[in-house]
Amino acid sequence: MTWHFDHLAFNAPDGQPIQDAFNVLLGLTPGRRPPFPFPGRWLYQNGEALVHVIEQPALDEAALSHLAFRTDEDAAVVLKRVQGSGLPYQVAQVPEDGVLQIFVQMPGGLVLELDAKSRV
């Protein structure tokens, strides 16, 4: 199973300061974001969404939410591996994209998002 870095995500009370910082430092620009049922923005470089910002106004400051990796492996195979790990996880799906998101709680508190297409 081969994995590729996909994106990192932040939770923030307001996404504009993060967007501005990534624009000034790395030249990232806002772009398309699937219609998730919560506010946010995606920042792109060369057509790739590298930074996701999840806007949560109740927060006091921005914090790293998770790191995401993607694979071409079928989502069912990835889910089986995650289940076999014994680590806690949650599953979601990207609206309109058919990508299964498996959020795995790693030791130490880091959350990994593992993205794979469902071939069902």
Backbone as a chain_set.jsonl record, in Angstrom:
{"seq": "MTWHFDHLAFNAPDGQPIQDAFNVLLGLTPGRRPPFPFPGRWLYQNGEALVHVIEQPALDEAALSHLAFRTDEDAAVVLKRVQGSGLPYQVAQVPEDGVLQIFVQMPGGLVLELDAKSRV", "coords": {"N": [[0.862, -1.176, 0.0], [0.748, 2.086, -0.99], [1.367, 5.37, 0.135], [0.625, 8.866, -0.103], [1.436, 12.199, 0.733], [-1.249, 14.341, 1.487], [-2.669, 16.634, 2.666], [-2.509, 19.189, 5.255], [-4.372, 20.119, 8.114], [-6.059, 22.748, 9.824], [-7.791, 23.823, 12.743], [-9.606, 26.724, 13.328], [-10.602, 29.921, 14.673], [-11.087, 31.907, 12.832], [-10.463, 31.773, 9.472], [-9.052, 33.53, 7.849], [-6.562, 34.815, 8.797], [-4.781, 32.578, 8.757], [-4.943, 31.876, 6.068], [-3.875, 34.216, 4.917], [-1.233, 34.154, 5.957], [-0.171, 31.744, 4.861], [-0.347, 32.444, 2.208], [1.437, 34.643, 1.961], [3.861, 33.459, 2.84], [4.157, 30.983, 1.4], [2.844, 31.273, -0.985], [0.335, 30.147, -1.35], [-3.034, 29.859, -2.479], [-6.591, 30.526, -2.157], [-9.11, 28.073, -3.028], [-11.317, 25.705, -4.705], [-13.613, 23.983, -2.598], [-15.16, 21.146, -1.293], [-18.731, 20.806, -0.627], [-18.9, 20.76, 2.388], [-20.669, 20.393, 5.534], [-19.934, 22.453, 7.25], [-18.171, 25.516, 7.986], [-15.257, 26.665, 6.174], [-12.074, 26.662, 4.441], [-9.982, 25.96, 1.592], [-6.595, 25.841, 0.697], [-4.464, 26.271, -2.04], [-1.774, 25.029, -4.14], [-0.504, 24.985, -7.3], [-2.8, 23.571, -8.283], [-3.248, 21.669, -6.304], [-4.735, 20.985, -3.229], [-3.324, 21.901, -0.379], [-3.487, 22.845, 2.225], [-6.002, 22.767, 4.596], [-8.543, 24.582, 6.161], [-10.527, 24.572, 8.932], [-13.186, 26.266, 10.031], [-14.014, 27.355, 13.183], [-15.717, 29.233, 15.106], [-15.942, 29.314, 17.938], [-13.484, 28.751, 19.019], [-10.443, 29.889, 20.612], [-7.937, 30.243, 19.473], [-5.944, 29.282, 16.599], [-5.202, 25.852, 15.771], [-3.339, 22.904, 14.987], [-5.137, 20.442, 13.299], [-5.159, 17.914, 11.89], [-3.115, 15.566, 9.974], [-3.071, 14.553, 6.602], [-3.114, 11.724, 4.449], [-3.132, 10.036, 1.273], [-4.219, 7.231, -0.696], [-4.171, 4.911, -3.458], [-5.294, 2.566, -2.987], [-8.146, 0.464, -2.358], [-10.833, 1.691, -0.371], [-12.054, -0.101, 1.417], [-10.044, -1.945, 1.982], [-8.172, -0.333, 3.271], [-9.695, 0.46, 5.487], [-10.026, -2.007, 6.754], [-7.395, -2.535, 7.543], [-6.991, -0.409, 9.335], [-8.924, -1.046, 11.281], [-7.805, -3.407, 12.217], [-5.637, -2.402, 13.537], [-6.386, -1.608, 16.046], [-6.503, 0.962, 16.936], [-8.362, 3.915, 17.86], [-10.899, 5.227, 15.68], [-12.657, 7.253, 13.243], [-15.085, 7.523, 10.641], [-15.735, 9.273, 7.632], [-17.157, 10.89, 4.72], [-16.13, 12.546, 1.76], [-18.103, 15.039, 0.453], [-19.608, 14.628, -2.706], [-17.262, 13.618, -3.901], [-16.638, 10.921, -3.53], [-14.673, 9.941, -1.863], [-13.475, 8.194, 0.856], [-12.917, 9.114, 4.165], [-10.829, 8.314, 6.735], [-10.358, 8.868, 9.981], [-7.839, 8.576, 12.181], [-6.956, 8.144, 15.504], [-3.916, 8.705, 16.738], [-1.267, 7.413, 18.862], [-0.241, 9.712, 21.37], [-1.813, 11.776, 20.537], [-1.929, 12.89, 17.945], [-3.839, 13.191, 14.966], [-4.473, 11.231, 12.175], [-5.613, 11.515, 8.893], [-6.783, 9.27, 6.663], [-7.17, 8.842, 3.336], [-9.13, 7.294, 0.865], [-10.465, 5.941, -2.14], [-13.729, 4.632, -2.478], [-14.659, 1.653, -3.933], [-17.102, 0.568, -4.279]], "CA": [[0.0, 0.0, 0.0], [1.555, 3.298, -1.104], [0.711, 6.574, 0.643], [1.132, 10.166, -0.54], [0.955, 13.317, 1.54], [-2.379, 15.011, 0.861], [-2.826, 17.985, 3.195], [-2.613, 19.354, 6.697], [-5.591, 20.885, 8.42], [-6.096, 23.54, 11.045], [-9.038, 24.359, 13.288], [-9.337, 28.133, 13.61], [-11.803, 30.735, 14.847], [-11.215, 32.677, 11.593], [-9.473, 31.244, 8.546], [-8.34, 34.556, 7.08], [-5.143, 34.97, 9.157], [-4.006, 31.436, 8.266], [-4.881, 32.033, 4.612], [-2.923, 35.297, 4.612], [0.13, 33.72, 6.271], [0.265, 30.769, 3.866], [-0.186, 33.15, 0.94], [2.671, 35.431, 2.01], [5.034, 32.612, 3.001], [4.28, 29.897, 0.426], [2.122, 31.581, -2.216], [-0.894, 29.366, -1.473], [-4.213, 30.672, -2.763], [-7.838, 29.793, -1.907], [-9.706, 27.414, -4.177], [-12.511, 24.877, -4.54], [-13.796, 23.178, -1.388], [-16.439, 20.437, -1.362], [-19.773, 21.417, 0.212], [-19.006, 20.208, 3.735], [-21.721, 21.088, 6.293], [-19.317, 23.359, 8.216], [-17.392, 26.513, 7.249], [-13.825, 26.472, 6.041], [-11.453, 27.044, 3.163], [-8.855, 25.142, 1.162], [-5.536, 26.648, 0.096], [-3.883, 25.481, -3.12], [-0.57, 25.324, -4.904], [-0.465, 24.207, -8.549], [-3.956, 22.694, -8.411], [-3.324, 20.732, -5.184], [-5.153, 21.575, -1.948], [-2.318, 21.479, 0.597], [-3.882, 23.259, 3.574], [-7.438, 22.912, 4.832], [-8.849, 25.332, 7.38], [-11.874, 24.315, 9.433], [-13.49, 27.447, 10.836], [-14.797, 27.091, 14.385], [-15.69, 30.522, 15.8], [-15.871, 29.189, 19.395], [-12.092, 28.584, 19.439], [-9.683, 31.1, 20.932], [-6.807, 30.364, 18.566], [-5.8, 28.199, 15.629], [-4.41, 24.699, 16.185], [-3.273, 21.822, 14.022], [-6.217, 19.478, 13.456], [-4.721, 16.59, 11.458], [-2.335, 15.377, 8.752], [-3.8, 13.632, 5.728], [-2.423, 10.975, 3.417], [-4.068, 9.372, 0.365], [-3.734, 6.04, -1.368], [-5.016, 4.401, -4.539], [-5.87, 1.317, -2.494], [-9.58, 0.534, -2.086], [-11.154, 2.128, 0.987], [-12.366, -1.258, 2.256], [-8.764, -2.525, 2.396], [-7.611, 0.598, 4.252], [-10.508, 0.381, 6.7], [-9.704, -3.277, 7.413], [-6.094, -2.35, 8.192], [-7.2, 0.477, 10.488], [-9.642, -1.822, 12.293], [-6.85, -4.352, 12.766], [-4.638, -1.712, 14.36], [-6.901, -1.4, 17.39], [-6.535, 2.396, 17.246], [-9.683, 4.508, 17.656], [-11.042, 5.911, 14.393], [-13.977, 7.686, 12.782], [-15.175, 7.503, 9.184], [-16.578, 10.286, 6.989], [-17.008, 10.863, 3.268], [-16.063, 13.853, 1.12], [-19.287, 15.223, -0.393], [-19.486, 14.69, -4.161], [-15.99, 13.116, -4.423], [-16.516, 9.485, -3.372], [-13.482, 9.608, -1.085], [-13.711, 7.857, 2.249], [-11.933, 9.687, 5.081], [-10.733, 7.555, 7.973], [-9.606, 9.672, 10.933], [-7.268, 7.654, 13.159], [-6.339, 8.777, 16.668], [-2.609, 8.095, 16.943], [-0.701, 7.631, 20.192], [0.3, 11.057, 21.52], [-2.827, 12.767, 20.223], [-1.988, 13.273, 16.539], [-4.883, 12.548, 14.166], [-4.182, 11.008, 10.761], [-6.726, 11.29, 7.982], [-6.402, 8.377, 5.584], [-8.16, 9.005, 2.27], [-9.129, 6.256, -0.157], [-11.726, 5.868, -2.888], [-14.527, 3.439, -2.313], [-14.948, 1.063, -5.243], [-18.379, -0.159, -4.154]], "C": [[0.904, 1.233, 0.0], [0.743, 4.51, -0.665], [1.405, 7.812, 0.117], [0.589, 11.231, 0.403], [-0.18, 13.994, 0.793], [-2.518, 16.445, 1.359], [-2.629, 17.996, 4.702], [-3.777, 20.277, 6.952], [-5.465, 21.57, 9.767], [-7.536, 23.792, 11.449], [-8.728, 25.794, 13.677], [-10.644, 28.899, 13.801], [-12.129, 31.541, 13.589], [-10.116, 32.21, 10.659], [-8.64, 32.279, 7.833], [-6.883, 34.733, 7.498], [-4.264, 33.803, 8.683], [-3.857, 31.53, 6.754], [-3.849, 33.087, 4.243], [-1.482, 34.858, 4.844], [0.648, 32.727, 5.239], [0.426, 31.409, 2.489], [1.142, 33.9, 0.909], [3.899, 34.52, 2.023], [5.235, 31.614, 1.864], [3.568, 30.167, -0.901], [0.858, 30.764, -2.414], [-2.09, 30.294, -1.653], [-5.483, 29.852, -2.518], [-8.396, 29.199, -3.192], [-10.898, 26.572, -3.785], [-12.463, 24.071, -3.249], [-15.127, 22.467, -1.523], [-17.452, 21.037, -0.393], [-19.947, 20.7, 1.562], [-20.052, 21.002, 4.515], [-21.163, 21.996, 7.394], [-18.42, 24.323, 7.436], [-15.902, 26.186, 7.21], [-13.333, 26.936, 4.695], [-10.292, 26.101, 2.871], [-7.881, 26.053, 0.427], [-4.704, 25.766, -0.833], [-2.523, 25.986, -3.582], [-0.589, 24.408, -6.123], [-1.583, 23.176, -8.642], [-4.125, 21.674, -7.302], [-3.709, 21.477, -3.91], [-4.217, 21.052, -0.868], [-2.685, 21.798, 2.037], [-5.391, 23.411, 3.616], [-7.616, 23.664, 6.145], [-10.309, 25.07, 7.725], [-12.203, 25.451, 10.393], [-14.465, 27.097, 11.953], [-14.742, 28.336, 15.256], [-15.56, 30.425, 17.325], [-14.428, 29.025, 19.9], [-11.445, 29.921, 19.746], [-8.532, 31.331, 19.963], [-6.745, 29.155, 17.636], [-4.922, 27.093, 16.203], [-4.41, 23.667, 15.07], [-4.388, 20.825, 14.315], [-5.73, 18.069, 13.101], [-3.795, 16.681, 10.249], [-3.07, 14.355, 7.91], [-2.873, 13.015, 4.688], [-3.474, 10.302, 2.549], [-3.388, 8.17, -0.272], [-4.673, 5.691, -2.517], [-5.662, 3.079, -4.157], [-7.359, 1.516, -2.224], [-9.826, 0.874, -0.618], [-11.447, 0.96, 1.918], [-11.091, -1.914, 2.795], [-8.127, -1.644, 3.475], [-8.378, 0.491, 5.568], [-10.205, -0.908, 7.471], [-8.371, -3.182, 8.158], [-6.232, -1.486, 9.442], [-7.894, -0.292, 11.612], [-8.699, -2.824, 12.971], [-5.808, -3.724, 13.67], [-5.075, -1.574, 15.812], [-6.942, 0.056, 17.803], [-7.95, 2.935, 17.043], [-9.733, 5.268, 16.328], [-12.494, 6.333, 14.18], [-13.938, 7.73, 11.264], [-16.12, 8.601, 8.716], [-16.381, 10.135, 5.482], [-16.998, 12.279, 2.738], [-17.303, 13.999, 0.235], [-18.903, 15.343, -1.868], [-18.217, 14.071, -4.73], [-15.817, 11.604, -4.315], [-15.276, 9.04, -2.618], [-13.892, 9.342, 0.354], [-12.571, 8.435, 3.076], [-11.966, 8.866, 6.368], [-9.805, 8.333, 8.895], [-9.148, 8.772, 12.073], [-6.59, 8.448, 14.27], [-5.038, 8.038, 16.97], [-2.174, 8.27, 18.398], [-0.072, 9.027, 20.264], [-0.657, 12.144, 21.096], [-2.916, 13.203, 18.774], [-3.113, 12.513, 15.85], [-4.385, 12.441, 12.733], [-5.481, 10.834, 10.007], [-6.208, 10.437, 6.848], [-7.494, 8.387, 4.534], [-8.001, 7.907, 1.218], [-10.485, 6.247, -0.858], [-12.421, 4.548, -2.624], [-14.897, 2.918, -3.691], [-16.239, 0.273, -5.23], [-19.381, 0.403, -5.112]], "O": [[1.731, 1.398, 0.896], [-0.419, 4.661, -1.042], [2.619, 7.817, -0.087], [-0.568, 11.175, 0.82], [-0.084, 14.201, -0.417], [-2.487, 17.379, 0.558], [-2.588, 16.946, 5.343], [-4.126, 21.112, 6.117], [-4.86, 21.054, 10.707], [-8.405, 23.957, 10.593], [-7.696, 26.058, 14.293], [-11.66, 28.58, 13.184], [-13.293, 31.826, 13.311], [-8.942, 32.251, 11.027], [-7.606, 31.938, 7.258], [-6.021, 34.798, 6.622], [-3.13, 34.017, 8.255], [-2.775, 31.292, 6.217], [-3.034, 32.868, 3.347], [-0.604, 35.148, 4.03], [1.786, 32.848, 4.786], [1.249, 30.961, 1.691], [1.89, 33.8, -0.064], [4.868, 34.772, 1.306], [6.361, 31.415, 1.41], [3.68, 29.375, -1.836], [0.349, 30.689, -3.532], [-2.154, 31.371, -1.06], [-5.466, 28.629, -2.653], [-8.194, 29.727, -4.286], [-11.429, 26.697, -2.681], [-11.418, 23.548, -2.859], [-16.133, 23.105, -1.835], [-17.067, 21.709, 0.565], [-20.994, 20.115, 1.84], [-20.302, 22.164, 4.195], [-21.859, 22.276, 8.37], [-17.956, 23.989, 6.346], [-15.368, 25.521, 8.097], [-14.075, 27.527, 3.909], [-9.699, 25.521, 3.781], [-8.279, 26.916, -0.355], [-4.294, 24.664, -0.465], [-2.172, 27.158, -3.445], [-0.679, 23.188, -5.985], [-1.344, 22.034, -9.034], [-5.063, 20.879, -7.348], [-3.087, 22.479, -3.556], [-4.306, 19.887, -0.481], [-2.253, 21.11, 2.961], [-5.984, 24.093, 2.78], [-6.913, 23.402, 7.121], [-11.207, 25.313, 6.919], [-11.574, 25.585, 11.443], [-15.573, 26.615, 11.715], [-13.823, 28.487, 16.061], [-15.104, 31.383, 17.949], [-14.185, 29.151, 21.1], [-11.844, 30.955, 19.212], [-8.188, 32.474, 19.662], [-7.407, 28.142, 17.862], [-4.025, 27.346, 17.007], [-5.367, 23.568, 14.302], [-4.562, 20.409, 15.46], [-5.866, 17.141, 13.899], [-3.7, 17.717, 9.591], [-3.632, 13.397, 8.441], [-1.989, 13.668, 4.134], [-4.579, 10.024, 3.014], [-2.163, 8.099, -0.372], [-5.825, 6.123, -2.543], [-6.475, 2.536, -4.904], [-7.785, 2.623, -1.896], [-9.112, 0.401, 0.266], [-11.117, 1.027, 3.102], [-11.065, -2.383, 3.933], [-7.607, -2.149, 4.469], [-7.774, 0.438, 6.64], [-10.136, -0.896, 8.7], [-8.238, -3.691, 9.271], [-5.656, -1.798, 10.484], [-7.489, -0.195, 12.771], [-8.801, -3.051, 14.177], [-5.17, -4.409, 14.47], [-4.24, -1.439, 16.706], [-7.372, 0.364, 18.914], [-8.665, 2.469, 16.156], [-8.747, 5.872, 15.907], [-13.415, 5.845, 14.835], [-12.883, 7.95, 10.67], [-17.167, 8.834, 9.318], [-15.547, 9.352, 5.028], [-17.761, 13.125, 3.203], [-17.53, 13.167, -0.644], [-17.981, 16.078, -2.221], [-18.09, 13.996, -5.953], [-14.923, 11.052, -4.955], [-14.869, 7.883, -2.722], [-14.567, 10.155, 0.987], [-11.4, 8.269, 2.733], [-13.009, 8.743, 7.009], [-8.609, 8.448, 8.628], [-9.966, 8.265, 12.84], [-5.756, 9.314, 14.009], [-5.056, 6.886, 17.405], [-2.656, 9.169, 19.088], [0.563, 9.467, 19.306], [-0.359, 13.326, 21.27], [-3.901, 13.837, 18.397], [-3.32, 11.329, 16.116], [-3.932, 13.424, 12.146], [-6.357, 10.084, 10.438], [-5.285, 10.841, 6.141], [-8.624, 7.985, 4.808], [-6.899, 7.627, 0.747], [-11.518, 6.512, -0.242], [-11.791, 3.492, -2.556], [-15.396, 3.672, -4.526], [-16.448, -0.597, -6.075], [-20.517, -0.068, -5.165]]}, "num_chains": 1, "name": "protein.A"}
